PDB file of C-alpha atoms in Angstrom:
ATOM      1  CA  MET A 214     179.332 162.749  -3.531  1.00  0.00           C
ATOM      2  CA  LYS A 215     179.023 162.778  -7.282  1.00  0.00           C
ATOM      3  CA  MET A 216     178.431 159.362  -8.997  1.00  0.00           C
ATOM      4  CA  ASN A 217     180.136 158.650 -12.288  1.00  0.00           C
ATOM      5  CA  TYR A 218     177.622 156.807 -14.469  1.00  0.00           C
ATOM      6  CA  HIS A 219     179.989 156.520 -17.405  1.00  0.00           C
ATOM      7  CA  LEU A 220     181.027 152.877 -17.736  1.00  0.00           C
ATOM      8  CA  ASN A 221     183.834 151.494 -19.763  1.00  0.00           C
ATOM      9  CA  ILE A 222     181.872 149.186 -22.070  1.00  0.00           C
ATOM     10  CA  LYS A 223     185.082 147.495 -23.225  1.00  0.00           C
ATOM     11  CA  MET A 224     185.581 146.273 -19.693  1.00  0.00           C
ATOM     12  CA  PHE A 225     182.371 144.233 -19.973  1.00  0.00           C
ATOM     13  CA  ILE A 226     182.465 143.159 -23.609  1.00  0.00           C
ATOM     14  CA  PHE A 227     186.122 142.422 -24.319  1.00  0.00           C
ATOM     15  CA  PRO A 228     186.621 139.470 -21.993  1.00  0.00           C
ATOM     16  CA  PHE A 229     183.707 137.640 -23.591  1.00  0.00           C
ATOM     17  CA  SER A 230     184.397 138.447 -27.221  1.00  0.00           C
ATOM     18  CA  LYS A 231     188.018 137.314 -26.996  1.00  0.00           C
ATOM     19  CA  ASN A 232     187.198 134.029 -25.279  1.00  0.00           C
ATOM     20  CA  LYS A 233     188.284 131.342 -27.725  1.00  0.00           C
ATOM     21  CA  ASN A 234     186.404 128.643 -25.766  1.00  0.00           C
ATOM     22  CA  MET A 235     183.026 130.177 -26.539  1.00  0.00           C
ATOM     23  CA  GLU A 236     182.719 128.700 -30.048  1.00  0.00           C
ATOM     24  CA  GLN A 237     179.206 128.089 -31.274  1.00  0.00           C
ATOM     25  CA  ILE A 238     178.105 124.491 -31.771  1.00  0.00           C
ATOM     26  CA  VAL A 239     175.497 123.943 -34.474  1.00  0.00           C
ATOM     27  CA  ASP A 240     173.164 120.946 -34.356  1.00  0.00           C
ATOM     28  CA  PHE A 241     173.632 118.870 -37.508  1.00  0.00           C
ATOM     29  CA  PRO A 242     170.167 118.092 -38.905  1.00  0.00           C
ATOM     30  CA  ASP A 243     168.678 114.693 -38.197  1.00  0.00           C
ATOM     31  CA  PRO A 244     167.723 113.247 -41.603  1.00  0.00           C
ATOM     32  CA  ALA A 245     164.575 111.735 -40.078  1.00  0.00           C
ATOM     33  CA  ASP A 246     162.976 115.090 -39.256  1.00  0.00           C
ATOM     34  CA  TYR A 247     164.800 117.527 -41.550  1.00  0.00           C
ATOM     35  CA  GLN A 248     162.487 119.848 -43.497  1.00  0.00           C
ATOM     36  CA  TYR A 249     163.716 118.977 -46.981  1.00  0.00           C
ATOM     37  CA  PRO A 250     163.532 121.493 -49.815  1.00  0.00           C
ATOM     38  CA  GLU A 251     162.592 120.253 -53.296  1.00  0.00           C
ATOM     39  CA  GLU A 252     166.278 119.780 -54.092  1.00  0.00           C
ATOM     40  CA  LEU A 253     169.411 119.194 -52.043  1.00  0.00           C
ATOM     41  CA  LYS A 254     172.302 121.079 -53.658  1.00  0.00           C
ATOM     42  CA  LEU A 255     175.991 121.528 -52.994  1.00  0.00           C
ATOM     43  CA  PRO A 256     177.223 125.128 -52.730  1.00  0.00           C
ATOM     44  CA  ASP A 257     178.540 124.838 -56.326  1.00  0.00           C
ATOM     45  CA  GLY A 258     174.977 124.163 -57.539  1.00  0.00           C
ATOM     46  CA  THR A 259     175.343 120.406 -58.058  1.00  0.00           C
ATOM     47  CA  ILE A 260     171.977 118.775 -57.382  1.00  0.00           C
ATOM     48  CA  LEU A 261     172.463 115.800 -55.084  1.00  0.00           C
ATOM     49  CA  MET A 262     168.813 114.867 -54.525  1.00  0.00           C
ATOM     50  CA  GLY A 263     166.303 116.212 -57.028  1.00  0.00           C
ATOM     51  CA  ARG A 264     162.600 115.728 -57.642  1.00  0.00           C
ATOM     52  CA  THR A 265     163.245 112.499 -59.580  1.00  0.00           C
ATOM     53  CA  TYR A 266     165.963 109.855 -59.721  1.00  0.00           C
ATOM     54  CA  ALA A 267     167.162 111.258 -63.050  1.00  0.00           C
ATOM     55  CA  GLU A 268     167.669 114.678 -61.399  1.00  0.00           C
ATOM     56  CA  SER A 269     169.517 113.191 -58.402  1.00  0.00           C
ATOM     57  CA  GLY A 270     173.271 113.319 -58.965  1.00  0.00           C
ATOM     58  CA  ILE A 271     174.076 111.178 -55.930  1.00  0.00           C
ATOM     59  CA  ILE A 272     171.914 108.352 -57.322  1.00  0.00           C
ATOM     60  CA  MET A 273     172.842 108.686 -60.996  1.00  0.00           C
ATOM     61  CA  ASN A 274     176.570 108.788 -60.130  1.00  0.00           C
ATOM     62  CA  ARG A 275     176.496 106.338 -57.220  1.00  0.00           C
ATOM     63  CA  LYS A 276     179.152 104.137 -58.860  1.00  0.00           C
ATOM     64  CA  LYS A 277     181.426 107.014 -59.980  1.00  0.00           C
ATOM     65  CA  TRP A 278     181.565 109.670 -57.277  1.00  0.00           C
ATOM     66  CA  LYS A 279     184.115 109.215 -54.491  1.00  0.00           C
ATOM     67  CA  LEU A 280     183.458 110.254 -50.887  1.00  0.00           C
ATOM     68  CA  TYR A 281     185.997 111.621 -48.400  1.00  0.00           C
ATOM     69  CA  ILE A 282     185.688 112.773 -44.797  1.00  0.00           C
ATOM     70  CA  THR A 283     186.307 116.480 -44.203  1.00  0.00           C
ATOM     71  CA  TYR A 284     185.851 116.746 -40.461  1.00  0.00           C
ATOM     72  CA  GLU A 285     187.805 116.178 -37.304  1.00  0.00           C
ATOM     73  CA  ARG A 286     186.275 114.931 -34.113  1.00  0.00           C
ATOM     74  CA  ILE A 287     186.634 117.465 -31.307  1.00  0.00           C
ATOM     75  CA  ASP A 288     185.202 115.662 -28.305  1.00  0.00           C
ATOM     76  CA  LYS A 289     187.283 112.744 -27.123  1.00  0.00           C
ATOM     77  CA  ASP A 290     184.447 110.729 -25.574  1.00  0.00           C
ATOM     78  CA  PRO A 291     183.909 107.620 -27.745  1.00  0.00           C
ATOM     79  CA  ASP A 292     180.651 106.922 -25.864  1.00  0.00           C
ATOM     80  CA  ASN A 293     179.111 110.319 -26.649  1.00  0.00           C
ATOM     81  CA  PRO A 294     175.842 109.595 -28.525  1.00  0.00           C
ATOM     82  CA  ARG A 295     176.123 113.034 -30.190  1.00  0.00           C
ATOM     83  CA  PRO A 296     179.781 113.481 -31.227  1.00  0.00           C
ATOM     84  CA  ILE A 297     181.125 117.013 -31.703  1.00  0.00           C
ATOM     85  CA  VAL A 298     182.959 117.510 -35.009  1.00  0.00           C
ATOM     86  CA  ARG A 299     184.528 120.444 -36.870  1.00  0.00           C
ATOM     87  CA  SER A 300     184.269 120.708 -40.647  1.00  0.00           C
ATOM     88  CA  THR A 301     187.676 121.191 -42.234  1.00  0.00           C
ATOM     89  CA  GLN A 302     185.896 122.775 -45.219  1.00  0.00           C
ATOM     90  CA  ASN A 303     184.067 125.597 -43.449  1.00  0.00           C
ATOM     91  CA  GLY A 304     185.317 125.497 -39.837  1.00  0.00           C
ATOM     92  CA  ILE A 305     181.808 125.105 -38.404  1.00  0.00           C
ATOM     93  CA  ILE A 306     181.464 122.922 -35.311  1.00  0.00           C
ATOM     94  CA  TYR A 307     178.542 120.488 -35.379  1.00  0.00           C
ATOM     95  CA  ARG A 308     176.870 118.266 -32.812  1.00  0.00           C
ATOM     96  CA  MET A 309     175.912 115.132 -34.724  1.00  0.00           C
ATOM     97  CA  PRO A 310     172.351 113.840 -34.383  1.00  0.00           C
ATOM     98  CA  PRO A 311     171.702 110.818 -32.166  1.00  0.00           C
ATOM     99  CA  ASP A 312     171.148 108.914 -35.411  1.00  0.00           C
ATOM    100  CA  SER A 313     173.148 105.725 -35.771  1.00  0.00           C
ATOM    101  CA  ILE A 314     172.650 105.664 -39.554  1.00  0.00           C
ATOM    102  CA  THR A 315     174.222 109.089 -40.188  1.00  0.00           C
ATOM    103  CA  GLN A 316     177.047 108.333 -37.769  1.00  0.00           C
ATOM    104  CA  SER A 317     177.622 104.927 -39.398  1.00  0.00           C
ATOM    105  CA  ILE A 318     177.736 106.525 -42.855  1.00  0.00           C
ATOM    106  CA  ALA A 319     180.367 109.024 -41.670  1.00  0.00           C
ATOM    107  CA  GLY A 320     182.299 106.224 -39.949  1.00  0.00           C
ATOM    108  CA  TYR A 321     182.260 104.032 -43.056  1.00  0.00           C
ATOM    109  CA  ILE A 322     183.534 106.883 -45.247  1.00  0.00           C
ATOM    110  CA  LYS A 323     186.256 107.636 -42.688  1.00  0.00           C
ATOM    111  CA  GLU A 324     187.395 103.987 -42.669  1.00  0.00           C
ATOM    112  CA  ASN A 325     187.104 103.669 -46.472  1.00  0.00           C
ATOM    113  CA  PRO A 326     188.257 106.954 -48.055  1.00  0.00           C
ATOM    114  CA  GLY A 327     187.301 107.192 -51.721  1.00  0.00           C
ATOM    115  CA  CYS A 328     184.345 104.826 -51.370  1.00  0.00           C
ATOM    116  CA  THR A 329     181.334 105.357 -53.620  1.00  0.00           C
ATOM    117  CA  PRO A 330     177.769 106.180 -52.538  1.00  0.00           C
ATOM    118  CA  GLU A 331     176.821 102.689 -53.743  1.00  0.00           C
ATOM    119  CA  GLU A 332     179.376 101.087 -51.406  1.00  0.00           C
ATOM    120  CA  VAL A 333     178.052 103.131 -48.486  1.00  0.00           C
ATOM    121  CA  MET A 334     174.504 102.091 -49.392  1.00  0.00           C
ATOM    122  CA  GLY A 335     175.474  98.408 -49.507  1.00  0.00           C
ATOM    123  CA  PHE A 336     177.178  98.629 -46.121  1.00  0.00           C
ATOM    124  CA  ILE A 337     174.239 100.385 -44.432  1.00  0.00           C
ATOM    125  CA  LEU A 338     171.571  98.120 -45.941  1.00  0.00           C
ATOM    126  CA  ALA A 339     173.531  94.989 -44.946  1.00  0.00           C
ATOM    127  CA  TRP A 340     173.899  96.395 -41.432  1.00  0.00           C
ATOM    128  CA  VAL A 341     170.182  97.199 -40.975  1.00  0.00           C
ATOM    129  CA  GLN A 342     169.275  93.754 -42.310  1.00  0.00           C
ATOM    130  CA  SER A 343     171.641  92.163 -39.791  1.00  0.00           C
ATOM    131  CA  GLU A 344     169.765  94.140 -37.123  1.00  0.00           C
ATOM    132  CA  GLY A 345     166.522  92.436 -38.184  1.00  0.00           C
ATOM    133  CA  VAL A 346     165.032  94.955 -40.626  1.00  0.00           C
ATOM    134  CA  ASP A 347     163.189  93.147 -43.432  1.00  0.00           C
ATOM    135  CA  LEU A 348     164.035  94.813 -46.750  1.00  0.00           C
ATOM    136  CA  SER A 349     162.139  92.361 -48.968  1.00  0.00           C
ATOM    137  CA  ASN A 350     159.310  94.890 -49.358  1.00  0.00           C
ATOM    138  CA  GLU A 351     160.101  97.317 -52.225  1.00  0.00           C
ATOM    139  CA  ASP A 352     158.581 100.328 -50.470  1.00  0.00           C
ATOM    140  CA  ARG A 353     160.573  99.678 -47.302  1.00  0.00           C
ATOM    141  CA  MET A 354     163.775  99.216 -49.328  1.00  0.00           C
ATOM    142  CA  PHE A 355     163.069 102.484 -51.191  1.00  0.00           C
ATOM    143  CA  GLY A 356     162.507 104.287 -47.880  1.00  0.00           C
ATOM    144  CA  TRP A 357     165.824 103.099 -46.458  1.00  0.00           C
ATOM    145  CA  ALA A 358     167.696 103.911 -49.670  1.00  0.00           C
ATOM    146  CA  SER A 359     166.217 107.428 -49.750  1.00  0.00           C
ATOM    147  CA  TYR A 360     167.194 107.952 -46.117  1.00  0.00           C
ATOM    148  CA  VAL A 361     170.800 106.905 -46.792  1.00  0.00           C
ATOM    149  CA  TYR A 362     171.111 109.131 -49.882  1.00  0.00           C
ATOM    150  CA  ASP A 363     169.557 112.052 -47.981  1.00  0.00           C
ATOM    151  CA  ALA A 364     172.015 111.563 -45.100  1.00  0.00           C
ATOM    152  CA  ILE A 365     175.007 111.427 -47.484  1.00  0.00           C
ATOM    153  CA  SER A 366     173.714 114.590 -49.179  1.00  0.00           C
ATOM    154  CA  LEU A 367     173.358 116.436 -45.866  1.00  0.00           C
ATOM    155  CA  LEU A 368     176.871 115.409 -44.821  1.00  0.00           C
ATOM    156  CA  ALA A 369     178.178 116.878 -48.098  1.00  0.00           C
ATOM    157  CA  ILE A 370     176.084 120.065 -47.965  1.00  0.00           C
ATOM    158  CA  TYR A 371     177.172 120.817 -44.392  1.00  0.00           C
ATOM    159  CA  GLY A 372     180.845 120.264 -45.239  1.00  0.00           C
ATOM    160  CA  LEU A 373     181.492 117.023 -43.343  1.00  0.00           C
ATOM    161  CA  ILE A 374     182.263 114.998 -46.460  1.00  0.00           C
ATOM    162  CA  ARG A 375     183.644 115.949 -49.858  1.00  0.00           C
ATOM    163  CA  ILE A 376     182.341 114.464 -53.081  1.00  0.00           C
ATOM    164  CA  GLU A 377     184.904 113.987 -55.819  1.00  0.00           C
ATOM    165  CA  LYS A 378     183.078 113.898 -59.128  1.00  0.00           C
TER     166      LYS A 378
END
């Protein structure tokens, strides 16, 4: 009996490559442990967070720029600590970090379309203070503010919010 070793590769590859349910989920970076470059830039080259405040567009324009959500939630579990969202800008599916600050920023922008970075900052800082965080120390306040601006910048860079300049 002669064995036929020729296999139809399509038979093995096609079913998997055409499976629409096998979309890749990318982990959205957690701002707390993200390896930040010297500058955070939008794809159009706009510097959001630079080396100094003067070079940081998100800070210098915090009262002017408007923020809008550009994602849709895919998972329907409101208790999921890491929601799954799809960017309507680039189509990429992200698993959000288990970071309540980033998720609260996105939630605030969703509930208040056209809000400014300054309004988001005020909301987040009031919230963390209500949770018992003492922001009377300048260094601690600066740390929280930097974290919020970094998180807003990452949301914009990854296509989950749009900044209208």
